[in-house]
Amino acid sequence: PDVSMVFGGEQESTKESLTSLMNAMVLALIGIYAIMVYIFRSFLAPGLIMTTIPLGLLGVSVSFWAHGRPISFLAMIGVIGLSGIIVNNGIILIDFINQMRDEGKLPLRDILIKASTIRLRPVMATSLTTMGGLFPTAYGVGGADSMLSPMTMAMAWGLTTGTLLTLIWLPAGFAIFQDLMKLMSR
């Protein structure tokens, strides 16, 4: 009755590392949101942009499953970095939509269509250049590094999927939020 079992060593170290990683993720998300609230002077636009982060996580999940790899601790660090990178596309798009709305010359539907087509090139350019730097490291082109590969693979595939889905989701999400705002104001 006086005997108890305590897990120590590597098990304890892994648990502490995962706890600190979760704390880092929460702090990163709060920091990203706070910076965007300051930039946009709004709580809704940053909230909408933050919804693009799960779109990137979809790409991470599918890519690790397709490659038959476990999501490691370093891959999770890549996911934290991905959350800071992926919101850049949303910032570019939402900022331009807000600028066009401030001009007040077009209805919202036309603004969303025009903003999406005009900002397509800058969004793709920023994402493609980042992916161009990540994919060679993820797949060991020019030399493999088993430590960096999971991290860069998570970032590269998350950014790929997140960029494509962000271009579809953000204009639609913006329209949905505007409709909800009108509905609430009635």
C-alpha positions as semicolon CSV with decimal commas, in nm:
position;residue;x (nm);y (nm);z (nm)
1;P;0,000;0,000;0,000
2;D;0,290;0,240;0,054
3;V;0,431;0,189;-0,295
4;S;0,358;0,435;-0,574
5;M;0,473;0,456;-0,930
6;V;0,613;0,777;-1,082
7;F;0,707;0,811;-1,446
8;G;1,038;0,990;-1,483
9;G;1,324;1,024;-1,720
10;E;1,232;1,055;-2,086
11;Q;0,855;1,029;-2,021
12;E;0,868;1,321;-1,778
13;S;1,088;1,525;-2,010
14;T;0,852;1,466;-2,304
15;K;0,552;1,572;-2,097
16;E;0,727;1,893;-1,986
17;S;0,831;1,968;-2,345
18;L;0,477;1,923;-2,478
19;T;0,336;2,143;-2,203
20;S;0,584;2,421;-2,281
21;L;0,514;2,378;-2,653
22;M;0,139;2,422;-2,595
23;N;0,210;2,732;-2,386
24;A;0,426;2,869;-2,667
25;M;0,148;2,802;-2,920
26;V;-0,111;2,982;-2,708
27;L;0,122;3,278;-2,655
28;A;0,203;3,289;-3,027
29;L;-0,167;3,295;-3,120
30;I;-0,242;3,567;-2,864
31;G;0,055;3,769;-2,987
32;I;-0,045;3,734;-3,353
33;Y;-0,404;3,834;-3,275
34;A;-0,295;4,132;-3,063
35;I;-0,065;4,265;-3,334
36;M;-0,339;4,238;-3,594
37;V;-0,592;4,409;-3,364
38;Y;-0,347;4,697;-3,334
39;I;-0,292;4,710;-3,711
40;F;-0,656;4,682;-3,818
41;R;-0,810;4,864;-3,519
42;S;-1,076;4,595;-3,519
43;F;-1,144;4,265;-3,347
44;L;-1,334;4,101;-3,632
45;A;-1,080;4,129;-3,917
46;P;-0,801;3,968;-3,711
47;G;-1,046;3,699;-3,600
48;L;-1,128;3,625;-3,962
49;I;-0,759;3,614;-4,053
50;M;-0,689;3,379;-3,761
51;T;-0,934;3,130;-3,913
52;T;-0,677;3,069;-4,188
53;I;-0,443;2,895;-3,943
54;P;-0,651;2,572;-3,933
55;L;-0,642;2,573;-4,315
56;G;-0,266;2,535;-4,290
57;L;-0,299;2,266;-4,025
58;L;-0,503;2,066;-4,273
59;G;-0,206;2,066;-4,510
60;V;0,030;1,960;-4,231
61;S;-0,195;1,671;-4,130
62;V;-0,247;1,543;-4,483
63;S;0,120;1,573;-4,580
64;F;0,247;1,386;-4,275
65;W;-0,016;1,117;-4,329
66;A;0,072;1,088;-4,700
67;H;0,443;1,060;-4,620
68;G;0,379;0,809;-4,343
69;R;0,559;1,021;-4,086
70;P;0,462;1,093;-3,728
71;I;0,408;1,452;-3,623
72;S;0,714;1,504;-3,407
73;F;0,809;1,770;-3,156
74;L;1,005;1,958;-3,423
75;A;0,707;1,940;-3,659
76;M;0,499;2,105;-3,389
77;I;0,757;2,384;-3,366
78;G;0,713;2,421;-3,743
79;V;0,337;2,451;-3,690
80;I;0,394;2,739;-3,446
81;G;0,610;2,911;-3,708
82;L;0,351;2,835;-3,974
83;S;0,083;3,020;-3,780
84;G;0,287;3,339;-3,804
85;I;0,359;3,292;-4,174
86;I;0,014;3,191;-4,292
87;V;-0,162;3,500;-4,157
88;N;0,047;3,718;-4,390
89;N;-0,172;3,619;-4,686
90;G;-0,484;3,716;-4,496
91;I;-0,335;4,049;-4,391
92;I;-0,252;4,134;-4,753
93;L;-0,602;4,045;-4,871
94;I;-0,810;4,194;-4,588
95;D;-0,610;4,517;-4,584
96;F;-0,676;4,567;-4,954
97;I;-1,047;4,486;-4,911
98;N;-1,067;4,745;-4,633
99;Q;-0,892;5,006;-4,849
100;M;-1,139;4,949;-5,131
101;R;-1,432;4,965;-4,889
102;D;-1,304;5,296;-4,755
103;E;-1,312;5,435;-5,109
104;G;-1,681;5,340;-5,119
105;K;-1,706;5,324;-5,498
106;L;-1,812;4,959;-5,539
107;P;-2,057;4,723;-5,373
108;L;-1,908;4,461;-5,139
109;R;-1,942;4,172;-5,386
110;D;-1,747;4,360;-5,653
111;I;-1,485;4,467;-5,398
112;L;-1,429;4,107;-5,292
113;I;-1,394;3,988;-5,652
114;K;-1,165;4,275;-5,752
115;A;-0,951;4,254;-5,437
116;S;-0,906;3,880;-5,481
117;T;-0,790;3,914;-5,840
118;I;-0,566;4,217;-5,779
119;R;-0,398;4,073;-5,468
120;L;-0,359;3,723;-5,612
121;R;-0,011;3,795;-5,746
122;P;0,131;3,945;-5,422
123;V;-0,018;3,664;-5,212
124;M;0,120;3,398;-5,444
125;A;0,459;3,570;-5,469
126;T;0,509;3,585;-5,093
127;S;0,395;3,226;-5,048
128;L;0,587;3,079;-5,341
129;T;0,914;3,241;-5,238
130;T;0,875;3,108;-4,885
131;M;0,781;2,761;-5,013
132;G;1,078;2,776;-5,250
133;G;1,304;2,810;-4,951
134;L;1,131;2,546;-4,740
135;F;1,074;2,254;-4,979
136;P;1,443;2,184;-5,056
137;T;1,517;2,160;-4,685
138;A;1,206;1,950;-4,620
139;Y;1,308;1,691;-4,879
140;G;1,683;1,706;-4,830
141;V;1,775;1,857;-5,167
142;G;2,142;1,939;-5,134
143;G;2,174;1,744;-4,810
144;A;1,928;1,597;-4,565
145;D;1,893;1,703;-4,204
146;S;1,667;1,475;-4,004
147;M;1,625;1,743;-3,737
148;L;1,503;2,018;-3,968
149;S;1,308;1,807;-4,214
150;P;0,987;1,765;-4,007
151;M;0,981;2,133;-3,916
152;T;1,027;2,260;-4,269
153;M;0,791;1,997;-4,410
154;A;0,516;2,113;-4,174
155;M;0,576;2,475;-4,269
156;A;0,601;2,411;-4,644
157;W;0,292;2,192;-4,683
158;G;0,090;2,395;-4,435
159;L;0,170;2,712;-4,626
160;T;0,088;2,549;-4,960
161;T;-0,255;2,431;-4,852
162;G;-0,320;2,735;-4,639
163;T;-0,245;2,978;-4,920
164;L;-0,475;2,809;-5,167
165;L;-0,761;2,771;-4,919
166;T;-0,711;3,125;-4,783
167;L;-0,768;3,270;-5,129
168;I;-1,104;3,093;-5,137
169;W;-1,208;3,128;-4,773
170;L;-1,122;3,490;-4,687
171;P;-1,344;3,666;-4,943
172;A;-1,627;3,426;-4,863
173;G;-1,569;3,462;-4,490
174;F;-1,558;3,840;-4,520
175;A;-1,896;3,837;-4,696
176;I;-2,038;3,604;-4,432
177;F;-1,916;3,829;-4,149
178;Q;-2,064;4,135;-4,321
179;D;-2,398;3,957;-4,360
180;L;-2,391;3,859;-3,993
181;M;-2,311;4,219;-3,894
182;K;-2,610;4,344;-4,095
183;L;-2,829;4,079;-3,940
184;M;-2,718;4,172;-3,588
185;S;-2,770;4,543;-3,650
186;R;-3,137;4,483;-3,738
